Amino acid sequence: MSYDISTPEEAEQAFYQAFELADIRAMMSVWAPSHDIICIHPMSNIQLGIQAVEEGWKQIFASGQKMHFEVILQQETVCETLVSRTVQENIYLHGESRPRPPMLATNVYRLTDDGWRMILHHASPAVLANSSRGRPANPPVH
Amino acid sequence: MSYDISTPEEAEQAFYQAFELADIRAMMSVWAPSHDIICIHPMSNIQLGIQAVEEGWKQIFASGQKMHFEVILQQETVCETLVSRTVQENIYLHGESRPRPPMLATNVYRLTDDGWRMILHHASPAVLANSSRGRPANPPVH
């Protein structure tokens, strides 16, 4: 599936919609079909390249967990062919009225021949309280 | 302290050197002195703007923990005035011969009147084993 995505905002909207629908075809159509795309799910290692990224989404979607995203833009930096957007993700699981602890995601989009495509999604848990512990004197326990 | 940084690579090198030296003046000279810069330390909330970012580094440096970084570039995307680099950070604490569990960081640099400056540092723990748990069916415990 190839179609034009005319803005990074439109790509971002399509990304979270595909995530909510657990639609692997729609999800992968948001990404640039490139060897150098990167996806980092929370507390996970790097998935590098289109095949690894697709495999990662298939595993997530296989859980069958439906969710809704409230996405709050924190910062955006724009260049002619590259846009970086950092957002807070408030995630509601199906059947729950309160969101899970929020995630922070940096999403990077590149202008391709087919319009704007995601090339990087780096998501990690936000810790809203006692967040000044710093690193690596107190590294997270694995 | 204002000086020209001629490439994003040079800015990144200065960033990790300032981190190793726990030198707040050198660290802040790497960042664009802007209201929209963002720093996300591992398992922490967003620090937005120059004052919050500086306060965050002061807290980290106050721990007195000296460390050495081995930085491995995973992906780079370049635009005329914006560069995104995702790296793996292998961190050695002073007196230890083996690195701590690695971090993943997305670093974004912007071309300013004083050359390249960091505008975003988003770091989070990598989990090298059993990393396919996905989200948010199994969200991290806070």
PDB file of C-alpha atoms in Angstrom:
ATOM      1  CA  MET A   1       0.000   0.000   0.000  1.00  0.00           C
ATOM      2  CA  SER A   2       1.596   3.251  -1.097  1.00  0.00           C
ATOM      3  CA  TYR A   3      -0.062   6.627  -0.854  1.00  0.00           C
ATOM      4  CA  ASP A   4       0.964  10.197  -0.349  1.00  0.00           C
ATOM      5  CA  ILE A   5       1.125  11.531   3.185  1.00  0.00           C
ATOM      6  CA  SER A   6       1.273  15.284   2.833  1.00  0.00           C
ATOM      7  CA  THR A   7       2.430  16.349   6.307  1.00  0.00           C
ATOM      8  CA  PRO A   8       4.271  14.889   9.300  1.00  0.00           C
ATOM      9  CA  GLU A   9       1.138  15.524  11.369  1.00  0.00           C
ATOM     10  CA  GLU A  10      -0.859  13.362   8.974  1.00  0.00           C
ATOM     11  CA  ALA A  11       1.780  10.625   9.232  1.00  0.00           C
ATOM     12  CA  GLU A  12       1.618  10.801  13.013  1.00  0.00           C
ATOM     13  CA  GLN A  13      -2.154  10.579  13.007  1.00  0.00           C
ATOM     14  CA  ALA A  14      -1.999   7.545  10.700  1.00  0.00           C
ATOM     15  CA  PHE A  15       0.626   5.957  12.962  1.00  0.00           C
ATOM     16  CA  TYR A  16      -1.490   6.138  16.124  1.00  0.00           C
ATOM     17  CA  GLN A  17      -4.630   5.145  14.237  1.00  0.00           C
ATOM     18  CA  ALA A  18      -2.890   2.027  12.913  1.00  0.00           C
ATOM     19  CA  PHE A  19      -1.647   1.338  16.444  1.00  0.00           C
ATOM     20  CA  GLU A  20      -5.183   1.616  17.848  1.00  0.00           C
ATOM     21  CA  LEU A  21      -6.588  -0.623  15.125  1.00  0.00           C
ATOM     22  CA  ALA A  22      -3.665  -3.074  15.398  1.00  0.00           C
ATOM     23  CA  ASP A  23      -3.576  -2.888  11.607  1.00  0.00           C
ATOM     24  CA  ILE A  24      -0.164  -4.118  10.460  1.00  0.00           C
ATOM     25  CA  ARG A  25      -0.702  -3.085   6.839  1.00  0.00           C
ATOM     26  CA  ALA A  26      -1.707   0.452   7.786  1.00  0.00           C
ATOM     27  CA  MET A  27       1.139   0.631  10.316  1.00  0.00           C
ATOM     28  CA  MET A  28       3.816  -0.376   7.846  1.00  0.00           C
ATOM     29  CA  SER A  29       2.486   2.037   5.227  1.00  0.00           C
ATOM     30  CA  VAL A  30       3.350   4.881   7.614  1.00  0.00           C
ATOM     31  CA  TRP A  31       7.016   3.845   7.789  1.00  0.00           C
ATOM     32  CA  ALA A  32       9.627   4.551   5.130  1.00  0.00           C
ATOM     33  CA  PRO A  33      10.401   1.134   3.585  1.00  0.00           C
ATOM     34  CA  SER A  34      14.077   1.531   4.338  1.00  0.00           C
ATOM     35  CA  HIS A  35      16.961  -0.401   5.859  1.00  0.00           C
ATOM     36  CA  ASP A  36      17.739   2.428   8.249  1.00  0.00           C
ATOM     37  CA  ILE A  37      14.422   2.999  10.027  1.00  0.00           C
ATOM     38  CA  ILE A  38      14.495   2.489  13.789  1.00  0.00           C
ATOM     39  CA  CYS A  39      11.801   1.507  16.260  1.00  0.00           C
ATOM     40  CA  ILE A  40      12.438   1.385  20.012  1.00  0.00           C
ATOM     41  CA  HIS A  41       9.490   0.170  22.047  1.00  0.00           C
ATOM     42  CA  PRO A  42       9.488   0.945  25.777  1.00  0.00           C
ATOM     43  CA  MET A  43      12.125  -1.047  27.649  1.00  0.00           C
ATOM     44  CA  SER A  44      13.120  -2.870  24.470  1.00  0.00           C
ATOM     45  CA  ASN A  45      16.131  -3.016  22.265  1.00  0.00           C
ATOM     46  CA  ILE A  46      16.493  -1.338  18.877  1.00  0.00           C
ATOM     47  CA  GLN A  47      14.612  -2.721  15.907  1.00  0.00           C
ATOM     48  CA  LEU A  48      16.580  -1.603  12.854  1.00  0.00           C
ATOM     49  CA  GLY A  49      15.295  -1.876   9.288  1.00  0.00           C
ATOM     50  CA  ILE A  50      11.902  -2.535   7.771  1.00  0.00           C
ATOM     51  CA  GLN A  51      11.819  -6.274   8.478  1.00  0.00           C
ATOM     52  CA  ALA A  52      12.714  -5.985  12.164  1.00  0.00           C
ATOM     53  CA  VAL A  53      10.291  -3.091  12.627  1.00  0.00           C
ATOM     54  CA  GLU A  54       7.433  -5.014  11.011  1.00  0.00           C
ATOM     55  CA  GLU A  55       8.178  -8.119  13.091  1.00  0.00           C
ATOM     56  CA  GLY A  56       8.080  -5.981  16.249  1.00  0.00           C
ATOM     57  CA  TRP A  57       4.660  -4.562  15.419  1.00  0.00           C
ATOM     58  CA  LYS A  58       3.314  -8.013  14.570  1.00  0.00           C
ATOM     59  CA  GLN A  59       4.349  -9.224  18.015  1.00  0.00           C
ATOM     60  CA  ILE A  60       2.673  -6.262  19.706  1.00  0.00           C
ATOM     61  CA  PHE A  61      -0.523  -6.586  17.686  1.00  0.00           C
ATOM     62  CA  ALA A  62      -0.632 -10.343  18.376  1.00  0.00           C
ATOM     63  CA  SER A  63      -1.435  -9.576  22.017  1.00  0.00           C
ATOM     64  CA  GLY A  64      -4.941  -8.580  20.927  1.00  0.00           C
ATOM     65  CA  GLN A  65      -4.955  -5.735  23.454  1.00  0.00           C
ATOM     66  CA  LYS A  66      -7.005  -2.847  22.113  1.00  0.00           C
ATOM     67  CA  MET A  67      -6.064   0.627  23.249  1.00  0.00           C
ATOM     68  CA  HIS A  68      -6.741   4.286  22.704  1.00  0.00           C
ATOM     69  CA  PHE A  69      -4.076   6.964  22.504  1.00  0.00           C
ATOM     70  CA  GLU A  70      -4.256  10.548  23.670  1.00  0.00           C
ATOM     71  CA  VAL A  71      -1.225  12.186  22.065  1.00  0.00           C
ATOM     72  CA  ILE A  72       0.090  15.488  23.410  1.00  0.00           C
ATOM     73  CA  LEU A  73       2.765  17.276  21.401  1.00  0.00           C
ATOM     74  CA  GLN A  74       5.639  18.477  23.582  1.00  0.00           C
ATOM     75  CA  GLN A  75       8.093  19.741  21.016  1.00  0.00           C
ATOM     76  CA  GLU A  76       8.469  19.907  17.254  1.00  0.00           C
ATOM     77  CA  THR A  77      11.469  20.852  15.151  1.00  0.00           C
ATOM     78  CA  VAL A  78      11.061  21.276  11.428  1.00  0.00           C
ATOM     79  CA  CYS A  79      13.516  21.086   8.552  1.00  0.00           C
ATOM     80  CA  GLU A  80      12.728  20.896   4.857  1.00  0.00           C
ATOM     81  CA  THR A  81      12.873  17.105   4.633  1.00  0.00           C
ATOM     82  CA  LEU A  82      13.032  16.057   8.290  1.00  0.00           C
ATOM     83  CA  VAL A  83      10.749  16.688  11.257  1.00  0.00           C
ATOM     84  CA  SER A  84      11.222  15.621  14.857  1.00  0.00           C
ATOM     85  CA  ARG A  85       8.218  15.496  17.178  1.00  0.00           C
ATOM     86  CA  THR A  86       8.306  14.519  20.840  1.00  0.00           C
ATOM     87  CA  VAL A  87       4.951  13.579  22.321  1.00  0.00           C
ATOM     88  CA  GLN A  88       3.442  12.312  25.529  1.00  0.00           C
ATOM     89  CA  GLU A  89       1.271   9.239  24.976  1.00  0.00           C
ATOM     90  CA  ASN A  90      -1.592   8.712  27.398  1.00  0.00           C
ATOM     91  CA  ILE A  91      -2.729   5.163  26.774  1.00  0.00           C
ATOM     92  CA  TYR A  92      -6.168   3.829  27.692  1.00  0.00           C
ATOM     93  CA  LEU A  93      -6.619   0.071  27.585  1.00  0.00           C
ATOM     94  CA  HIS A  94      -9.974  -1.192  26.360  1.00  0.00           C
ATOM     95  CA  GLY A  95     -12.433  -1.259  29.226  1.00  0.00           C
ATOM     96  CA  GLU A  96     -10.415   1.036  31.493  1.00  0.00           C
ATOM     97  CA  SER A  97     -11.426   4.631  32.166  1.00  0.00           C
ATOM     98  CA  ARG A  98      -8.075   5.853  33.471  1.00  0.00           C
ATOM     99  CA  PRO A  99      -4.899   5.977  31.389  1.00  0.00           C
ATOM    100  CA  ARG A 100      -1.856   3.852  32.085  1.00  0.00           C
ATOM    101  CA  PRO A 101       1.318   5.647  33.216  1.00  0.00           C
ATOM    102  CA  PRO A 102       2.294   7.819  30.274  1.00  0.00           C
ATOM    103  CA  MET A 103       4.937   7.092  27.676  1.00  0.00           C
ATOM    104  CA  LEU A 104       7.202   9.626  26.010  1.00  0.00           C
ATOM    105  CA  ALA A 105       7.921   9.157  22.323  1.00  0.00           C
ATOM    106  CA  THR A 106      10.231  10.902  19.909  1.00  0.00           C
ATOM    107  CA  ASN A 107       8.916  10.432  16.385  1.00  0.00           C
ATOM    108  CA  VAL A 108      11.009  11.448  13.381  1.00  0.00           C
ATOM    109  CA  TYR A 109       9.577  11.808   9.877  1.00  0.00           C
ATOM    110  CA  ARG A 110      11.374  12.105   6.534  1.00  0.00           C
ATOM    111  CA  LEU A 111      10.055  13.484   3.256  1.00  0.00           C
ATOM    112  CA  THR A 112      10.197  10.699   0.659  1.00  0.00           C
ATOM    113  CA  ASP A 113       8.981  10.309  -2.919  1.00  0.00           C
ATOM    114  CA  ASP A 114       5.642   9.181  -1.411  1.00  0.00           C
ATOM    115  CA  GLY A 115       5.402  12.102   0.996  1.00  0.00           C
ATOM    116  CA  TRP A 116       6.188  12.045   4.710  1.00  0.00           C
ATOM    117  CA  ARG A 117       7.066   8.747   6.333  1.00  0.00           C
ATOM    118  CA  MET A 118       8.105   7.754   9.841  1.00  0.00           C
ATOM    119  CA  ILE A 119      11.756   6.789  10.153  1.00  0.00           C
ATOM    120  CA  LEU A 120      12.120   6.661  13.936  1.00  0.00           C
ATOM    121  CA  HIS A 121       9.873   5.907  16.907  1.00  0.00           C
ATOM    122  CA  HIS A 122      11.657   5.964  20.263  1.00  0.00           C
ATOM    123  CA  ALA A 123       9.250   5.391  23.146  1.00  0.00           C
ATOM    124  CA  SER A 124       9.997   5.051  26.837  1.00  0.00           C
ATOM    125  CA  PRO A 125       8.106   5.241  30.121  1.00  0.00           C
ATOM    126  CA  ALA A 126       7.759   8.647  31.749  1.00  0.00           C
ATOM    127  CA  VAL A 127       8.036   8.787  35.495  1.00  0.00           C
ATOM    128  CA  LEU A 128       6.031  11.706  36.742  1.00  0.00           C
ATOM    129  CA  ALA A 129       6.997  11.577  40.409  1.00  0.00           C
ATOM    130  CA  ASN A 130      10.480  11.440  41.943  1.00  0.00           C
ATOM    131  CA  SER A 131      11.899  11.902  38.498  1.00  0.00           C
ATOM    132  CA  SER A 132      15.149  13.532  39.511  1.00  0.00           C
ATOM    133  CA  ARG A 133      17.088  10.390  40.258  1.00  0.00           C
ATOM    134  CA  GLY A 134      19.391  10.958  37.346  1.00  0.00           C
ATOM    135  CA  ARG A 135      21.746   8.405  35.907  1.00  0.00           C
ATOM    136  CA  PRO A 136      23.690   6.236  36.036  1.00  0.00           C
ATOM    137  CA  ALA A 137      24.364   6.481  39.751  1.00  0.00           C
ATOM    138  CA  ASN A 138      20.956   4.848  40.167  1.00  0.00           C
ATOM    139  CA  PRO A 139      20.519   2.846  36.979  1.00  0.00           C
ATOM    140  CA  PRO A 140      17.209   1.154  36.405  1.00  0.00           C
ATOM    141  CA  VAL A 141      17.078  -2.431  37.555  1.00  0.00           C
ATOM    142  CA  HIS A 142      16.712  -4.896  34.675  1.00  0.00           C
TER     143      HIS A 142
ATOM    144  CA  MET B   1      30.449  30.267  26.662  1.00  0.00           C
ATOM    145  CA  SER B   2      29.648  30.506  22.973  1.00  0.00           C
ATOM    146  CA  TYR B   3      31.701  28.951  20.228  1.00  0.00           C
ATOM    147  CA  ASP B   4      31.130  27.449  16.840  1.00  0.00           C
ATOM    148  CA  ILE B   5      30.437  23.736  16.616  1.00  0.00           C
ATOM    149  CA  SER B   6      30.933  22.854  12.978  1.00  0.00           C
ATOM    150  CA  THR B   7      29.240  19.433  12.771  1.00  0.00           C
ATOM    151  CA  PRO B   8      26.621  17.392  14.651  1.00  0.00           C
ATOM    152  CA  GLU B   9      29.332  14.789  15.324  1.00  0.00           C
ATOM    153  CA  GLU B  10      31.438  17.442  17.038  1.00  0.00           C
ATOM    154  CA  ALA B  11      28.435  18.494  19.123  1.00  0.00           C
ATOM    155  CA  GLU B  12      27.823  14.891  20.124  1.00  0.00           C
ATOM    156  CA  GLN B  13      31.448  14.400  21.098  1.00  0.00           C
ATOM    157  CA  ALA B  14      31.332  17.582  23.204  1.00  0.00           C
ATOM    158  CA  PHE B  15      28.087  16.385  24.820  1.00  0.00           C
ATOM    159  CA  TYR B  16      29.503  13.077  26.029  1.00  0.00           C
ATOM    160  CA  GLN B  17      32.788  14.685  27.036  1.00  0.00           C
ATOM    161  CA  ALA B  18      30.926  17.218  29.184  1.00  0.00           C
ATOM    162  CA  PHE B  19      28.882  14.331  30.624  1.00  0.00           C
ATOM    163  CA  GLU B  20      32.062  12.410  31.508  1.00  0.00           C
ATOM    164  CA  LEU B  21      33.648  15.470  33.079  1.00  0.00           C
ATOM    165  CA  ALA B  22      30.401  16.460  34.842  1.00  0.00           C
ATOM    166  CA  ASP B  23      31.119  19.955  33.528  1.00  0.00           C
ATOM    167  CA  ILE B  24      27.875  21.932  33.611  1.00  0.00           C
ATOM    168  CA  ARG B  25      29.310  24.892  31.689  1.00  0.00           C
ATOM    169  CA  ALA B  26      30.597  22.689  28.893  1.00  0.00           C
ATOM    170  CA  MET B  27      27.356  20.696  28.889  1.00  0.00           C
ATOM    171  CA  MET B  28      25.124  23.729  28.548  1.00  0.00           C
ATOM    172  CA  SER B  29      27.303  25.175  25.787  1.00  0.00           C
ATOM    173  CA  VAL B  30      26.395  22.133  23.668  1.00  0.00           C
ATOM    174  CA  TRP B  31      22.664  22.853  23.920  1.00  0.00           C
ATOM    175  CA  ALA B  32      20.784  25.493  21.944  1.00  0.00           C
ATOM    176  CA  PRO B  33      19.842  28.180  24.501  1.00  0.00           C
ATOM    177  CA  SER B  34      16.190  27.878  23.618  1.00  0.00           C
ATOM    178  CA  HIS B  35      12.822  27.524  25.283  1.00  0.00           C
ATOM    179  CA  ASP B  36      11.982  24.475  23.190  1.00  0.00           C
ATOM    180  CA  ILE B  37      14.913  22.136  23.869  1.00  0.00           C
ATOM    181  CA  ILE B  38      13.981  18.814  25.445  1.00  0.00           C
ATOM    182  CA  CYS B  39      15.937  16.435  27.640  1.00  0.00           C
ATOM    183  CA  ILE B  40      14.530  13.075  28.743  1.00  0.00           C
ATOM    184  CA  HIS B  41      16.789  11.142  31.085  1.00  0.00           C
ATOM    185  CA  PRO B  42      16.128   7.404  31.471  1.00  0.00           C
ATOM    186  CA  MET B  43      12.910   6.723  33.352  1.00  0.00           C
ATOM    187  CA  SER B  44      12.322  10.436  33.906  1.00  0.00           C
ATOM    188  CA  ASN B  45       9.851  12.994  32.784  1.00  0.00           C
ATOM    189  CA  ILE B  46      10.445  15.632  30.116  1.00  0.00           C
ATOM    190  CA  GLN B  47      12.674  18.580  30.912  1.00  0.00           C
ATOM    191  CA  LEU B  48      11.567  21.336  28.563  1.00  0.00           C
ATOM    192  CA  GLY B  49      13.498  24.556  27.998  1.00  0.00           C
ATOM    193  CA  ILE B  50      16.995  25.694  28.865  1.00  0.00           C
ATOM    194  CA  GLN B  51      16.369  26.261  32.581  1.00  0.00           C
ATOM    195  CA  ALA B  52      14.805  22.854  33.232  1.00  0.00           C
ATOM    196  CA  VAL B  53      17.470  21.114  31.159  1.00  0.00           C
ATOM    197  CA  GLU B  54      20.283  22.839  33.072  1.00  0.00           C
ATOM    198  CA  GLU B  55      18.680  22.023  36.424  1.00  0.00           C
ATOM    199  CA  GLY B  56      18.452  18.367  35.388  1.00  0.00           C
ATOM    200  CA  TRP B  57      22.139  18.165  34.538  1.00  0.00           C
ATOM    201  CA  LYS B  58      23.091  19.907  37.778  1.00  0.00           C
ATOM    202  CA  GLN B  59      21.205  17.239  39.710  1.00  0.00           C
ATOM    203  CA  ILE B  60      22.918  14.432  37.803  1.00  0.00           C
ATOM    204  CA  PHE B  61      26.372  15.959  38.162  1.00  0.00           C
ATOM    205  CA  ALA B  62      25.788  16.549  41.884  1.00  0.00           C
ATOM    206  CA  SER B  63      25.936  12.782  42.430  1.00  0.00           C
ATOM    207  CA  GLY B  64      29.697  12.953  41.890  1.00  0.00           C
ATOM    208  CA  GLN B  65      29.604   9.657  39.986  1.00  0.00           C
ATOM    209  CA  LYS B  66      32.293   9.647  37.311  1.00  0.00           C
ATOM    210  CA  MET B  67      31.656   7.577  34.223  1.00  0.00           C
ATOM    211  CA  HIS B  68      32.976   6.776  30.793  1.00  0.00           C
ATOM    212  CA  PHE B  69      30.821   6.464  27.681  1.00  0.00           C
ATOM    213  CA  GLU B  70      31.296   4.171  24.727  1.00  0.00           C
ATOM    214  CA  VAL B  71      28.925   5.576  22.096  1.00  0.00           C
ATOM    215  CA  ILE B  72      27.871   3.426  19.145  1.00  0.00           C
ATOM    216  CA  LEU B  73      25.958   5.101  16.326  1.00  0.00           C
ATOM    217  CA  GLN B  74      22.901   3.095  15.269  1.00  0.00           C
ATOM    218  CA  GLN B  75      21.247   5.442  12.819  1.00  0.00           C
ATOM    219  CA  GLU B  76      21.683   8.954  11.469  1.00  0.00           C
ATOM    220  CA  THR B  77      19.355  11.041   9.352  1.00  0.00           C
ATOM    221  CA  VAL B  78      20.567  14.324   7.929  1.00  0.00           C
ATOM    222  CA  CYS B  79      18.753  17.422   6.747  1.00  0.00           C
ATOM    223  CA  GLU B  80      20.253  20.812   5.998  1.00  0.00           C
ATOM    224  CA  THR B  81      19.612  22.287   9.425  1.00  0.00           C
ATOM    225  CA  LEU B  82      18.545  19.248  11.456  1.00  0.00           C
ATOM    226  CA  VAL B  83      20.231  15.940  12.220  1.00  0.00           C
ATOM    227  CA  SER B  84      18.865  13.001  14.195  1.00  0.00           C
ATOM    228  CA  ARG B  85      21.293  10.432  15.610  1.00  0.00           C
ATOM    229  CA  THR B  86      20.296   7.348  17.590  1.00  0.00           C
ATOM    230  CA  VAL B  87      23.108   5.789  19.593  1.00  0.00           C
ATOM    231  CA  GLN B  88      23.724   2.990  22.053  1.00  0.00           C
ATOM    232  CA  GLU B  89      25.482   4.205  25.197  1.00  0.00           C
ATOM    233  CA  ASN B  90      27.678   1.687  26.998  1.00  0.00           C
ATOM    234  CA  ILE B  91      28.380   3.284  30.365  1.00  0.00           C
ATOM    235  CA  TYR B  92      31.302   2.357  32.587  1.00  0.00           C
ATOM    236  CA  LEU B  93      31.225   3.632  36.142  1.00  0.00           C
ATOM    237  CA  HIS B  94      34.546   4.701  37.643  1.00  0.00           C
ATOM    238  CA  GLY B  95      36.322   1.666  39.078  1.00  0.00           C
ATOM    239  CA  GLU B  96      34.226  -0.886  37.185  1.00  0.00           C
ATOM    240  CA  SER B  97      35.592  -2.876  34.251  1.00  0.00           C
ATOM    241  CA  ARG B  98      32.266  -3.981  32.804  1.00  0.00           C
ATOM    242  CA  PRO B  99      29.652  -1.621  31.421  1.00  0.00           C
ATOM    243  CA  ARG B 100      26.240  -1.116  32.989  1.00  0.00           C
ATOM    244  CA  PRO B 101      23.194  -2.285  30.997  1.00  0.00           C
ATOM    245  CA  PRO B 102      23.178  -0.116  27.879  1.00  0.00           C
ATOM    246  CA  MET B 103      21.062   2.938  27.229  1.00  0.00           C
ATOM    247  CA  LEU B 104      19.588   3.988  23.911  1.00  0.00           C
ATOM    248  CA  ALA B 105      19.582   7.683  23.094  1.00  0.00           C
ATOM    249  CA  THR B 106      18.106   9.699  20.290  1.00  0.00           C
ATOM    250  CA  ASN B 107      20.024  12.954  19.956  1.00  0.00           C
ATOM    251  CA  VAL B 108      18.770  15.722  17.682  1.00  0.00           C
ATOM    252  CA  TYR B 109      20.920  18.662  16.594  1.00  0.00           C
ATOM    253  CA  ARG B 110      19.940  21.965  14.967  1.00  0.00           C
ATOM    254  CA  LEU B 111      22.082  24.352  12.964  1.00  0.00           C
ATOM    255  CA  THR B 112      22.067  27.709  14.772  1.00  0.00           C
ATOM    256  CA  ASP B 113      23.937  31.001  14.322  1.00  0.00           C
ATOM    257  CA  ASP B 114      26.673  29.476  16.501  1.00  0.00           C
ATOM    258  CA  GLY B 115      26.844  26.228  14.549  1.00  0.00           C
ATOM    259  CA  TRP B 116      25.315  22.903  15.543  1.00  0.00           C
ATOM    260  CA  ARG B 117      23.648  22.596  18.916  1.00  0.00           C
ATOM    261  CA  MET B 118      21.772  19.812  20.662  1.00  0.00           C
ATOM    262  CA  ILE B 119      18.024  20.379  20.923  1.00  0.00           C
ATOM    263  CA  LEU B 120      16.880  16.948  22.076  1.00  0.00           C
ATOM    264  CA  HIS B 121      18.313  14.089  24.123  1.00  0.00           C
ATOM    265  CA  HIS B 122      15.908  11.208  24.696  1.00  0.00           C
ATOM    266  CA  ALA B 123      17.556   8.358  26.589  1.00  0.00           C
ATOM    267  CA  SER B 124      16.036   5.135  27.852  1.00  0.00           C
ATOM    268  CA  PRO B 125      17.206   1.728  29.038  1.00  0.00           C
ATOM    269  CA  ALA B 126      17.702  -0.963  26.413  1.00  0.00           C
ATOM    270  CA  VAL B 127      16.680  -4.440  27.352  1.00  0.00           C
ATOM    271  CA  LEU B 128      18.770  -6.894  25.409  1.00  0.00           C
ATOM    272  CA  ALA B 129      17.054 -10.108  26.470  1.00  0.00           C
ATOM    273  CA  ASN B 130      13.347 -10.985  26.284  1.00  0.00           C
ATOM    274  CA  SER B 131      12.726  -7.687  24.572  1.00  0.00           C
ATOM    275  CA  SER B 132       9.636  -8.695  22.644  1.00  0.00           C
ATOM    276  CA  ARG B 133       7.072  -8.103  25.356  1.00  0.00           C
ATOM    277  CA  GLY B 134       5.547  -5.189  23.500  1.00  0.00           C
ATOM    278  CA  ARG B 135       3.222  -2.661  25.019  1.00  0.00           C
ATOM    279  CA  PRO B 136       1.059  -1.759  26.725  1.00  0.00           C
ATOM    280  CA  ALA B 137      -0.388  -5.174  27.500  1.00  0.00           C
ATOM    281  CA  ASN B 138       2.596  -5.582  29.817  1.00  0.00           C
ATOM    282  CA  PRO B 139       3.407  -2.007  30.794  1.00  0.00           C
ATOM    283  CA  PRO B 140       6.497  -1.398  32.885  1.00  0.00           C
ATOM    284  CA  VAL B 141       5.815  -1.276  36.597  1.00  0.00           C
ATOM    285  CA  HIS B 142       6.357   2.177  38.094  1.00  0.00           C
TER     286      HIS B 142
END
